[in-house]
Amino acid sequence: MQEQIKKIDNLEELQALYTATFGKNGTMTARLKQMKDLDNDARAALNRENTELRELFKSRQTEIENDVMMAALKGEMLDPSLNPMPENRGTIHPLTQALYELSSILESFGFTVWTGPEVEDDWHNFTALNTPKHHPARDMQDSFFLENGNVMRTQTSAIQIRAMEKVGVPIKVFAIGSTYRKELDATHTCMFGQMEGLYVDKNITMVDLIGTLRALLSRFFNRDIEIRIRPSYFPFTEPSIEFDMKWDNGKWLELGGAGMVHPNVLKNCNIDPNEYQGFAFGFGWDRMAMLKYGLDDLRKFYDGDVRWLKNSGF
Ligand code: DAH
């Protein structure tokens, strides 16, 4: 029996043998029942056998349980010879990357970064920008209004006003941020990124504007960029232009709007237009990122799809 117990290597079998020995109809149970017929020595021997067997079962049970646990642990054991898990490092989002690059270029030109709220009041988003209520130019931008009359910022131009109100002149600032309009297709999303530059001082001219735009684009795209300007209309600039840049394939790409800050805008910020003048420009920050990194769907910028970012080289 002892040998038999030692050979058993699983709990079910051990339990079966235990029951066959000590159970109601077990062999040991039967023998114990006959104990009264035995002499003293034989009784003592049976008692000893009984105790020893029970202990043997018990210790074999512990051994088997330990073996089972060790086998399970072994399966989970750390194997330092295995290859490491593939690394999934985070990267900088193309929009953030473009923001860093544009900011550092403009800072090197002496511009200071500004920000403003994304929920704007009517004054900063429209009225101070020479676009009072009922001005037809408000139709150029499909705006999201809030019930209290505020608006989701439709243009970073609102930040020009905030900056001029706060620091006055001379001023040389730029802002990059999200803007909102009711538009949606492959090149438009309801939320999109804009950037804005503003330089007001004595004797600032259109030449400064064009030179700044050209230098900014050339630095950003790391080559000499040719630009073209076309007359346009914005309520907050006079004269107003739109500017295009020549792309690799020889085509002109529309980039943004600019002009000399309208005297009314300066007056709205308590700046004397007879003494000061300046330029402002605005264009798509996300569009710049698309062009530079060769991405074709603006909506993807805001999807948070890591696979797309990785496939796009980020
Ligand atoms: N805010 C204009 C827009 O969203 C772009 C723009 C045009 C900005 C002319 C300017 C500017 O600063 O001078 O369409």
PDB file of N, CA and C in Angstrom, residues 61-162:
ATOM      1  N   GLN A  61      -0.451  13.957  -0.600  1.00  0.00           N
ATOM      2  CA  GLN A  61      -1.362  14.987  -1.120  1.00  0.00           C
ATOM      3  C   GLN A  61      -0.633  16.335  -1.223  1.00  0.00           C
ATOM      4  N   THR A  62       0.092  16.680  -0.161  1.00  0.00           N
ATOM      5  CA  THR A  62       0.830  17.946  -0.166  1.00  0.00           C
ATOM      6  C   THR A  62       1.868  17.958  -1.295  1.00  0.00           C
ATOM      7  N   GLU A  63       2.543  16.799  -1.438  1.00  0.00           N
ATOM      8  CA  GLU A  63       3.557  16.743  -2.505  1.00  0.00           C
ATOM      9  C   GLU A  63       2.944  16.968  -3.880  1.00  0.00           C
ATOM     10  N   ILE A  64       1.823  16.263  -4.111  1.00  0.00           N
ATOM     11  CA  ILE A  64       1.192  16.399  -5.442  1.00  0.00           C
ATOM     12  C   ILE A  64       0.740  17.848  -5.658  1.00  0.00           C
ATOM     13  N   GLU A  65       0.145  18.431  -4.603  1.00  0.00           N
ATOM     14  CA  GLU A  65      -0.308  19.831  -4.743  1.00  0.00           C
ATOM     15  C   GLU A  65       0.865  20.750  -5.067  1.00  0.00           C
ATOM     16  N   ASN A  66       1.980  20.525  -4.417  1.00  0.00           N
ATOM     17  CA  ASN A  66       3.173  21.344  -4.699  1.00  0.00           C
ATOM     18  C   ASN A  66       3.651  21.159  -6.131  1.00  0.00           C
ATOM     19  N   ASP A  67       3.648  19.881  -6.566  1.00  0.00           N
ATOM     20  CA  ASP A  67       4.084  19.627  -7.944  1.00  0.00           C
ATOM     21  C   ASP A  67       3.206  20.375  -8.937  1.00  0.00           C
ATOM     22  N   VAL A  68       1.886  20.318  -8.688  1.00  0.00           N
ATOM     23  CA  VAL A  68       0.948  20.988  -9.604  1.00  0.00           C
ATOM     24  C   VAL A  68       1.243  22.490  -9.642  1.00  0.00           C
ATOM     25  N   MET A  69       1.469  23.063  -8.446  1.00  0.00           N
ATOM     26  CA  MET A  69       1.729  24.508  -8.379  1.00  0.00           C
ATOM     27  C   MET A  69       3.035  24.863  -9.094  1.00  0.00           C
ATOM     28  N   MET A  70       4.058  24.039  -8.881  1.00  0.00           N
ATOM     29  CA  MET A  70       5.342  24.327  -9.507  1.00  0.00           C
ATOM     30  C   MET A  70       5.225  24.271 -11.029  1.00  0.00           C
ATOM     31  N   ALA A  71       4.447  23.260 -11.499  1.00  0.00           N
ATOM     32  CA  ALA A  71       4.293  23.128 -12.952  1.00  0.00           C
ATOM     33  C   ALA A  71       3.617  24.382 -13.507  1.00  0.00           C
ATOM     34  N   ALA A  72       2.590  24.882 -12.771  1.00  0.00           N
ATOM     35  CA  ALA A  72       1.897  26.089 -13.234  1.00  0.00           C
ATOM     36  C   ALA A  72       2.846  27.284 -13.237  1.00  0.00           C
ATOM     37  N   LEU A  73       3.633  27.383 -12.197  1.00  0.00           N
ATOM     38  CA  LEU A  73       4.568  28.510 -12.097  1.00  0.00           C
ATOM     39  C   LEU A  73       5.607  28.464 -13.205  1.00  0.00           C
ATOM     40  N   LYS A  74       6.030  27.249 -13.490  1.00  0.00           N
ATOM     41  CA  LYS A  74       7.059  27.086 -14.502  1.00  0.00           C
ATOM     42  C   LYS A  74       6.570  27.655 -15.842  1.00  0.00           C
ATOM     43  N   GLY A  75       5.296  27.428 -16.130  1.00  0.00           N
ATOM     44  CA  GLY A  75       4.712  27.949 -17.365  1.00  0.00           C
ATOM     45  C   GLY A  75       4.773  29.469 -17.421  1.00  0.00           C
ATOM     46  N   GLU A  76       4.683  30.103 -16.247  1.00  0.00           N
ATOM     47  CA  GLU A  76       4.663  31.567 -16.222  1.00  0.00           C
ATOM     48  C   GLU A  76       6.037  32.164 -15.980  1.00  0.00           C
ATOM     49  N   MET A  77       6.996  31.313 -15.909  1.00  0.00           N
ATOM     50  CA  MET A  77       8.327  31.801 -15.528  1.00  0.00           C
ATOM     51  C   MET A  77       8.887  32.762 -16.563  1.00  0.00           C
ATOM     52  N   LEU A  78       9.611  33.757 -16.120  1.00  0.00           N
ATOM     53  CA  LEU A  78      10.241  34.735 -16.999  1.00  0.00           C
ATOM     54  C   LEU A  78      11.369  34.049 -17.768  1.00  0.00           C
ATOM     55  N   ASP A  79      11.328  34.223 -19.086  1.00  0.00           N
ATOM     56  CA  ASP A  79      12.399  33.652 -19.889  1.00  0.00           C
ATOM     57  C   ASP A  79      13.210  34.788 -20.497  1.00  0.00           C
ATOM     58  N   PRO A  80      14.349  35.092 -19.906  1.00  0.00           N
ATOM     59  CA  PRO A  80      15.105  36.271 -20.371  1.00  0.00           C
ATOM     60  C   PRO A  80      15.732  36.080 -21.737  1.00  0.00           C
ATOM     61  N   SER A  81      15.666  34.854 -22.271  1.00  0.00           N
ATOM     62  CA  SER A  81      16.277  34.661 -23.579  1.00  0.00           C
ATOM     63  C   SER A  81      15.314  35.038 -24.710  1.00  0.00           C
ATOM     64  N   LEU A  82      14.030  35.290 -24.361  1.00  0.00           N
ATOM     65  CA  LEU A  82      13.057  35.646 -25.400  1.00  0.00           C
ATOM     66  C   LEU A  82      13.305  37.064 -25.908  1.00  0.00           C
ATOM     67  N   ASN A  83      12.863  37.310 -27.168  1.00  0.00           N
ATOM     68  CA  ASN A  83      12.986  38.665 -27.713  1.00  0.00           C
ATOM     69  C   ASN A  83      12.063  39.601 -26.948  1.00  0.00           C
ATOM     70  N   PRO A  84      12.450  40.844 -26.773  1.00  0.00           N
ATOM     71  CA  PRO A  84      11.566  41.780 -26.073  1.00  0.00           C
ATOM     72  C   PRO A  84      10.305  42.065 -26.886  1.00  0.00           C
ATOM     73  N   MET A  85       9.239  42.514 -26.201  1.00  0.00           N
ATOM     74  CA  MET A  85       8.013  42.909 -26.893  1.00  0.00           C
ATOM     75  C   MET A  85       8.354  44.069 -27.816  1.00  0.00           C
ATOM     76  N   PRO A  86       7.673  44.150 -28.991  1.00  0.00           N
ATOM     77  CA  PRO A  86       7.973  45.272 -29.879  1.00  0.00           C
ATOM     78  C   PRO A  86       7.659  46.589 -29.171  1.00  0.00           C
ATOM     79  N   GLU A  87       8.500  47.532 -29.337  1.00  0.00           N
ATOM     80  CA  GLU A  87       8.347  48.814 -28.656  1.00  0.00           C
ATOM     81  C   GLU A  87       7.291  49.650 -29.367  1.00  0.00           C
ATOM     82  N   ASN A  88       6.397  50.263 -28.625  1.00  0.00           N
ATOM     83  CA  ASN A  88       5.403  51.115 -29.258  1.00  0.00           C
ATOM     84  C   ASN A  88       5.563  52.526 -28.715  1.00  0.00           C
ATOM     85  N   ARG A  89       6.515  53.200 -29.248  1.00  0.00           N
ATOM     86  CA  ARG A  89       6.800  54.532 -28.717  1.00  0.00           C
ATOM     87  C   ARG A  89       5.837  55.565 -29.261  1.00  0.00           C
ATOM     88  N   GLY A  90       5.496  56.539 -28.466  1.00  0.00           N
ATOM     89  CA  GLY A  90       4.682  57.647 -28.929  1.00  0.00           C
ATOM     90  C   GLY A  90       5.518  58.556 -29.814  1.00  0.00           C
ATOM     91  N   THR A  91       4.849  59.266 -30.707  1.00  0.00           N
ATOM     92  CA  THR A  91       5.571  60.217 -31.549  1.00  0.00           C
ATOM     93  C   THR A  91       4.839  61.549 -31.502  1.00  0.00           C
ATOM     94  N   ILE A  92       5.444  62.532 -32.066  1.00  0.00           N
ATOM     95  CA  ILE A  92       4.803  63.843 -32.077  1.00  0.00           C
ATOM     96  C   ILE A  92       3.826  63.906 -33.246  1.00  0.00           C
ATOM     97  N   HIS A  93       2.602  64.315 -32.953  1.00  0.00           N
ATOM     98  CA  HIS A  93       1.553  64.413 -33.975  1.00  0.00           C
ATOM     99  C   HIS A  93       1.974  65.445 -35.031  1.00  0.00           C
ATOM    100  N   PRO A  94       1.620  65.154 -36.321  1.00  0.00           N
ATOM    101  CA  PRO A  94       2.038  66.089 -37.377  1.00  0.00           C
ATOM    102  C   PRO A  94       1.609  67.537 -37.118  1.00  0.00           C
ATOM    103  N   LEU A  95       0.426  67.711 -36.516  1.00  0.00           N
ATOM    104  CA  LEU A  95      -0.007  69.087 -36.252  1.00  0.00           C
ATOM    105  C   LEU A  95       0.901  69.752 -35.217  1.00  0.00           C
ATOM    106  N   THR A  96       1.237  68.984 -34.195  1.00  0.00           N
ATOM    107  CA  THR A  96       2.109  69.524 -33.150  1.00  0.00           C
ATOM    108  C   THR A  96       3.490  69.804 -33.730  1.00  0.00           C
ATOM    109  N   GLN A  97       3.920  68.865 -34.577  1.00  0.00           N
ATOM    110  CA  GLN A  97       5.225  69.035 -35.221  1.00  0.00           C
ATOM    111  C   GLN A  97       5.241  70.344 -36.027  1.00  0.00           C
ATOM    112  N   ALA A  98       4.176  70.559 -36.811  1.00  0.00           N
ATOM    113  CA  ALA A  98       4.101  71.780 -37.623  1.00  0.00           C
ATOM    114  C   ALA A  98       4.049  73.002 -36.712  1.00  0.00           C
ATOM    115  N   LEU A  99       3.313  72.886 -35.619  1.00  0.00           N
ATOM    116  CA  LEU A  99       3.218  74.002 -34.669  1.00  0.00           C
ATOM    117  C   LEU A  99       4.602  74.365 -34.125  1.00  0.00           C
ATOM    118  N   TYR A 100       5.357  73.344 -33.741  1.00  0.00           N
ATOM    119  CA  TYR A 100       6.702  73.605 -33.214  1.00  0.00           C
ATOM    120  C   TYR A 100       7.563  74.309 -34.266  1.00  0.00           C
ATOM    121  N   GLU A 101       7.478  73.787 -35.499  1.00  0.00           N
ATOM    122  CA  GLU A 101       8.356  74.339 -36.535  1.00  0.00           C
ATOM    123  C   GLU A 101       7.964  75.773 -36.889  1.00  0.00           C
ATOM    124  N   LEU A 102       6.650  75.989 -37.070  1.00  0.00           N
ATOM    125  CA  LEU A 102       6.190  77.344 -37.427  1.00  0.00           C
ATOM    126  C   LEU A 102       6.524  78.324 -36.299  1.00  0.00           C
ATOM    127  N   SER A 103       6.296  77.890 -35.065  1.00  0.00           N
ATOM    128  CA  SER A 103       6.562  78.775 -33.929  1.00  0.00           C
ATOM    129  C   SER A 103       8.036  79.133 -33.871  1.00  0.00           C
ATOM    130  N   SER A 104       8.876  78.137 -34.071  1.00  0.00           N
ATOM    131  CA  SER A 104      10.295  78.453 -33.893  1.00  0.00           C
ATOM    132  C   SER A 104      10.776  79.369 -35.011  1.00  0.00           C
ATOM    133  N   ILE A 105      10.208  79.205 -36.212  1.00  0.00           N
ATOM    134  CA  ILE A 105      10.610  80.112 -37.306  1.00  0.00           C
ATOM    135  C   ILE A 105      10.162  81.538 -36.977  1.00  0.00           C
ATOM    136  N   LEU A 106       8.877  81.672 -36.593  1.00  0.00           N
ATOM    137  CA  LEU A 106       8.359  83.029 -36.336  1.00  0.00           C
ATOM    138  C   LEU A 106       9.049  83.666 -35.131  1.00  0.00           C
ATOM    139  N   GLU A 107       9.382  82.848 -34.145  1.00  0.00           N
ATOM    140  CA  GLU A 107      10.099  83.411 -33.001  1.00  0.00           C
ATOM    141  C   GLU A 107      11.469  83.920 -33.430  1.00  0.00           C
ATOM    142  N   SER A 108      12.085  83.193 -34.359  1.00  0.00           N
ATOM    143  CA  SER A 108      13.397  83.656 -34.834  1.00  0.00           C
ATOM    144  C   SER A 108      13.264  84.962 -35.629  1.00  0.00           C
ATOM    145  N   PHE A 109      12.048  85.253 -36.140  1.00  0.00           N
ATOM    146  CA  PHE A 109      11.803  86.535 -36.828  1.00  0.00           C
ATOM    147  C   PHE A 109      11.415  87.628 -35.832  1.00  0.00           C
ATOM    148  N   GLY A 110      11.358  87.298 -34.566  1.00  0.00           N
ATOM    149  CA  GLY A 110      11.033  88.307 -33.560  1.00  0.00           C
ATOM    150  C   GLY A 110       9.568  88.358 -33.163  1.00  0.00           C
ATOM    151  N   PHE A 111       8.762  87.412 -33.635  1.00  0.00           N
ATOM    152  CA  PHE A 111       7.349  87.375 -33.241  1.00  0.00           C
ATOM    153  C   PHE A 111       7.210  86.657 -31.888  1.00  0.00           C
ATOM    154  N   THR A 112       6.230  87.088 -31.121  1.00  0.00           N
ATOM    155  CA  THR A 112       5.974  86.458 -29.821  1.00  0.00           C
ATOM    156  C   THR A 112       4.666  85.676 -29.904  1.00  0.00           C
ATOM    157  N   VAL A 113       4.642  84.515 -29.277  1.00  0.00           N
ATOM    158  CA  VAL A 113       3.437  83.672 -29.377  1.00  0.00           C
ATOM    159  C   VAL A 113       2.311  84.200 -28.475  1.00  0.00           C
ATOM    160  N   TRP A 114       1.085  84.150 -29.018  1.00  0.00           N
ATOM    161  CA  TRP A 114      -0.109  84.540 -28.258  1.00  0.00           C
ATOM    162  C   TRP A 114      -1.171  83.469 -28.378  1.00  0.00           C
ATOM    163  N   THR A 115      -2.047  83.421 -27.400  1.00  0.00           N
ATOM    164  CA  THR A 115      -3.195  82.516 -27.509  1.00  0.00           C
ATOM    165  C   THR A 115      -4.456  83.281 -27.119  1.00  0.00           C
ATOM    166  N   GLY A 116      -5.582  82.666 -27.368  1.00  0.00           N
ATOM    167  CA  GLY A 116      -6.848  83.286 -26.972  1.00  0.00           C
ATOM    168  C   GLY A 116      -7.863  82.183 -26.758  1.00  0.00           C
ATOM    169  N   PRO A 117      -9.035  82.529 -26.257  1.00  0.00           N
ATOM    170  CA  PRO A 117     -10.036  81.495 -25.979  1.00  0.00           C
ATOM    171  C   PRO A 117     -10.686  80.964 -27.258  1.00  0.00           C
ATOM    172  N   GLU A 118     -11.110  79.722 -27.229  1.00  0.00           N
ATOM    173  CA  GLU A 118     -11.773  79.159 -28.412  1.00  0.00           C
ATOM    174  C   GLU A 118     -13.251  79.550 -28.460  1.00  0.00           C
ATOM    175  N   VAL A 119     -13.818  79.850 -27.295  1.00  0.00           N
ATOM    176  CA  VAL A 119     -15.161  80.450 -27.288  1.00  0.00           C
ATOM    177  C   VAL A 119     -14.933  81.949 -27.183  1.00  0.00           C
ATOM    178  N   GLU A 120     -15.240  82.640 -28.266  1.00  0.00           N
ATOM    179  CA  GLU A 120     -14.937  84.071 -28.327  1.00  0.00           C
ATOM    180  C   GLU A 120     -16.212  84.903 -28.171  1.00  0.00           C
ATOM    181  N   ASP A 121     -16.017  86.158 -27.804  1.00  0.00           N
ATOM    182  CA  ASP A 121     -17.175  87.043 -27.838  1.00  0.00           C
ATOM    183  C   ASP A 121     -17.235  87.718 -29.201  1.00  0.00           C
ATOM    184  N   ASP A 122     -18.367  88.311 -29.455  1.00  0.00           N
ATOM    185  CA  ASP A 122     -18.628  88.921 -30.751  1.00  0.00           C
ATOM    186  C   ASP A 122     -17.599  90.017 -31.069  1.00  0.00           C
ATOM    187  N   TRP A 123     -17.227  90.759 -30.050  1.00  0.00           N
ATOM    188  CA  TRP A 123     -16.294  91.874 -30.237  1.00  0.00           C
ATOM    189  C   TRP A 123     -14.972  91.403 -30.851  1.00  0.00           C
ATOM    190  N   HIS A 124     -14.356  90.395 -30.225  1.00  0.00           N
ATOM    191  CA  HIS A 124     -13.034  89.974 -30.697  1.00  0.00           C
ATOM    192  C   HIS A 124     -13.079  89.184 -32.005  1.00  0.00           C
ATOM    193  N   ASN A 125     -14.141  88.394 -32.170  1.00  0.00           N
ATOM    194  CA  ASN A 125     -14.184  87.556 -33.371  1.00  0.00           C
ATOM    195  C   ASN A 125     -14.663  88.342 -34.600  1.00  0.00           C
ATOM    196  N   PHE A 126     -15.514  89.342 -34.377  1.00  0.00           N
ATOM    197  CA  PHE A 126     -16.096  90.061 -35.515  1.00  0.00           C
ATOM    198  C   PHE A 126     -15.990  91.582 -35.413  1.00  0.00           C
ATOM    199  N   THR A 127     -16.659  92.146 -34.414  1.00  0.00           N
ATOM    200  CA  THR A 127     -16.889  93.592 -34.422  1.00  0.00           C
ATOM    201  C   THR A 127     -15.586  94.397 -34.429  1.00  0.00           C
ATOM    202  N   ALA A 128     -14.665  94.046 -33.549  1.00  0.00           N
ATOM    203  CA  ALA A 128     -13.410  94.805 -33.500  1.00  0.00           C
ATOM    204  C   ALA A 128     -12.605  94.587 -34.774  1.00  0.00           C
ATOM    205  N   LEU A 129     -12.871  93.485 -35.453  1.00  0.00           N
ATOM    206  CA  LEU A 129     -12.181  93.211 -36.719  1.00  0.00           C
ATOM    207  C   LEU A 129     -12.916  93.877 -37.883  1.00  0.00           C
ATOM    208  N   ASN A 130     -13.575  94.962 -37.559  1.00  0.00           N
ATOM    209  CA  ASN A 130     -14.268  95.767 -38.570  1.00  0.00           C
ATOM    210  C   ASN A 130     -15.374  94.988 -39.279  1.00  0.00           C
ATOM    211  N   THR A 131     -15.961  94.044 -38.569  1.00  0.00           N
ATOM    212  CA  THR A 131     -17.053  93.241 -39.125  1.00  0.00           C
ATOM    213  C   THR A 131     -18.248  93.338 -38.188  1.00  0.00           C
ATOM    214  N   PRO A 132     -18.880  94.541 -38.130  1.00  0.00           N
ATOM    215  CA  PRO A 132     -19.984  94.700 -37.190  1.00  0.00           C
ATOM    216  C   PRO A 132     -21.170  93.815 -37.571  1.00  0.00           C
ATOM    217  N   LYS A 133     -22.126  93.750 -36.677  1.00  0.00           N
ATOM    218  CA  LYS A 133     -23.339  92.947 -36.947  1.00  0.00           C
ATOM    219  C   LYS A 133     -23.936  93.399 -38.279  1.00  0.00           C
ATOM    220  N   HIS A 134     -24.493  92.489 -39.015  1.00  0.00           N
ATOM    221  CA  HIS A 134     -25.149  92.740 -40.299  1.00  0.00           C
ATOM    222  C   HIS A 134     -24.159  93.078 -41.401  1.00  0.00           C
ATOM    223  N   HIS A 135     -22.843  93.018 -41.091  1.00  0.00           N
ATOM    224  CA  HIS A 135     -21.860  93.202 -42.164  1.00  0.00           C
ATOM    225  C   HIS A 135     -21.921  91.951 -43.052  1.00  0.00           C
ATOM    226  N   PRO A 136     -22.016  92.129 -44.363  1.00  0.00           N
ATOM    227  CA  PRO A 136     -22.161  90.946 -45.227  1.00  0.00           C
ATOM    228  C   PRO A 136     -20.970  89.993 -45.126  1.00  0.00           C
ATOM    229  N   ALA A 137     -19.803  90.492 -44.728  1.00  0.00           N
ATOM    230  CA  ALA A 137     -18.622  89.612 -44.662  1.00  0.00           C
ATOM    231  C   ALA A 137     -18.759  88.543 -43.584  1.00  0.00           C
ATOM    232  N   ARG A 138     -19.714  88.721 -42.672  1.00  0.00           N
ATOM    233  CA  ARG A 138     -19.918  87.654 -41.680  1.00  0.00           C
ATOM    234  C   ARG A 138     -20.357  86.359 -42.357  1.00  0.00           C
ATOM    235  N   ASP A 139     -20.966  86.503 -43.537  1.00  0.00           N
ATOM    236  CA  ASP A 139     -21.419  85.321 -44.270  1.00  0.00           C
ATOM    237  C   ASP A 139     -20.261  84.485 -44.804  1.00  0.00           C
ATOM    238  N   MET A 140     -19.061  85.074 -44.868  1.00  0.00           N
ATOM    239  CA  MET A 140     -17.923  84.319 -45.389  1.00  0.00           C
ATOM    240  C   MET A 140     -17.581  83.159 -44.457  1.00  0.00           C
ATOM    241  N   GLN A 141     -18.045  83.249 -43.234  1.00  0.00           N
ATOM    242  CA  GLN A 141     -17.688  82.229 -42.258  1.00  0.00           C
ATOM    243  C   GLN A 141     -18.953  81.664 -41.620  1.00  0.00           C
ATOM    244  N   ASP A 142     -19.216  80.389 -41.869  1.00  0.00           N
ATOM    245  CA  ASP A 142     -20.385  79.752 -41.268  1.00  0.00           C
ATOM    246  C   ASP A 142     -20.084  79.473 -39.815  1.00  0.00           C
ATOM    247  N   SER A 143     -20.651  80.277 -38.953  1.00  0.00           N
ATOM    248  CA  SER A 143     -20.207  80.252 -37.556  1.00  0.00           C
ATOM    249  C   SER A 143     -21.106  79.396 -36.681  1.00  0.00           C
ATOM    250  N   PHE A 144     -20.514  78.843 -35.645  1.00  0.00           N
ATOM    251  CA  PHE A 144     -21.282  78.182 -34.586  1.00  0.00           C
ATOM    252  C   PHE A 144     -21.485  79.191 -33.465  1.00  0.00           C
ATOM    253  N   PHE A 145     -22.726  79.618 -33.296  1.00  0.00           N
ATOM    254  CA  PHE A 145     -23.001  80.565 -32.214  1.00  0.00           C
ATOM    255  C   PHE A 145     -23.465  79.837 -30.962  1.00  0.00           C
ATOM    256  N   LEU A 146     -23.163  80.408 -29.821  1.00  0.00           N
ATOM    257  CA  LEU A 146     -23.684  79.867 -28.574  1.00  0.00           C
ATOM    258  C   LEU A 146     -24.942  80.645 -28.199  1.00  0.00           C
ATOM    259  N   GLU A 147     -25.744  80.080 -27.314  1.00  0.00           N
ATOM    260  CA  GLU A 147     -27.005  80.742 -26.981  1.00  0.00           C
ATOM    261  C   GLU A 147     -26.798  82.118 -26.380  1.00  0.00           C
ATOM    262  N   ASN A 148     -25.676  82.302 -25.693  1.00  0.00           N
ATOM    263  CA  ASN A 148     -25.442  83.605 -25.058  1.00  0.00           C
ATOM    264  C   ASN A 148     -24.843  84.637 -26.014  1.00  0.00           C
ATOM    265  N   GLY A 149     -24.781  84.297 -27.321  1.00  0.00           N
ATOM    266  CA  GLY A 149     -24.288  85.273 -28.289  1.00  0.00           C
ATOM    267  C   GLY A 149     -22.800  85.132 -28.565  1.00  0.00           C
ATOM    268  N   ASN A 150     -22.095  84.349 -27.746  1.00  0.00           N
ATOM    269  CA  ASN A 150     -20.690  84.079 -28.046  1.00  0.00           C
ATOM    270  C   ASN A 150     -20.599  83.151 -29.254  1.00  0.00           C
ATOM    271  N   VAL A 151     -19.382  82.973 -29.731  1.00  0.00           N
ATOM    272  CA  VAL A 151     -19.211  82.190 -30.945  1.00  0.00           C
ATOM    273  C   VAL A 151     -17.970  81.316 -30.777  1.00  0.00           C
ATOM    274  N   MET A 152     -18.023  80.128 -31.388  1.00  0.00           N
ATOM    275  CA  MET A 152     -16.803  79.326 -31.440  1.00  0.00           C
ATOM    276  C   MET A 152     -15.870  80.075 -32.395  1.00  0.00           C
ATOM    277  N   ARG A 153     -14.718  80.433 -31.926  1.00  0.00           N
ATOM    278  CA  ARG A 153     -13.788  81.253 -32.718  1.00  0.00           C
ATOM    279  C   ARG A 153     -13.722  80.781 -34.174  1.00  0.00           C
ATOM    280  N   THR A 154     -14.063  81.666 -35.108  1.00  0.00           N
ATOM    281  CA  THR A 154     -14.035  81.267 -36.518  1.00  0.00           C
ATOM    282  C   THR A 154     -12.682  81.556 -37.152  1.00  0.00           C
ATOM    283  N   GLN A 155     -11.874  82.372 -36.478  1.00  0.00           N
ATOM    284  CA  GLN A 155     -10.577  82.741 -37.056  1.00  0.00           C
ATOM    285  C   GLN A 155      -9.634  83.171 -35.936  1.00  0.00           C
ATOM    286  N   THR A 156      -8.371  82.854 -36.144  1.00  0.00           N
ATOM    287  CA  THR A 156      -7.395  83.258 -35.129  1.00  0.00           C
ATOM    288  C   THR A 156      -7.185  84.778 -35.146  1.00  0.00           C
ATOM    289  N   SER A 157      -7.768  85.461 -36.146  1.00  0.00           N
ATOM    290  CA  SER A 157      -7.663  86.925 -36.194  1.00  0.00           C
ATOM    291  C   SER A 157      -8.168  87.561 -34.901  1.00  0.00           C
ATOM    292  N   ALA A 158      -9.081  86.860 -34.228  1.00  0.00           N
ATOM    293  CA  ALA A 158      -9.587  87.374 -32.948  1.00  0.00           C
ATOM    294  C   ALA A 158      -8.442  87.646 -31.972  1.00  0.00           C
ATOM    295  N   ILE A 159      -7.397  86.868 -32.099  1.00  0.00           N
ATOM    296  CA  ILE A 159      -6.272  86.996 -31.163  1.00  0.00           C
ATOM    297  C   ILE A 159      -5.478  88.281 -31.421  1.00  0.00           C
ATOM    298  N   GLN A 160      -5.501  88.747 -32.671  1.00  0.00           N
ATOM    299  CA  GLN A 160      -4.869  90.051 -32.978  1.00  0.00           C
ATOM    300  C   GLN A 160      -5.411  91.123 -32.051  1.00  0.00           C
ATOM    301  N   ILE A 161      -6.740  91.125 -31.941  1.00  0.00           N
ATOM    302  CA  ILE A 161      -7.404  92.158 -31.149  1.00  0.00           C
ATOM    303  C   ILE A 161      -6.998  92.034 -29.685  1.00  0.00           C
ATOM    304  N   ARG A 162      -7.052  90.808 -29.184  1.00  0.00           N
ATOM    305  CA  ARG A 162      -6.670  90.594 -27.779  1.00  0.00           C
ATOM    306  C   ARG A 162      -5.250  91.074 -27.512  1.00  0.00           C
TER     307      ARG A 162
END
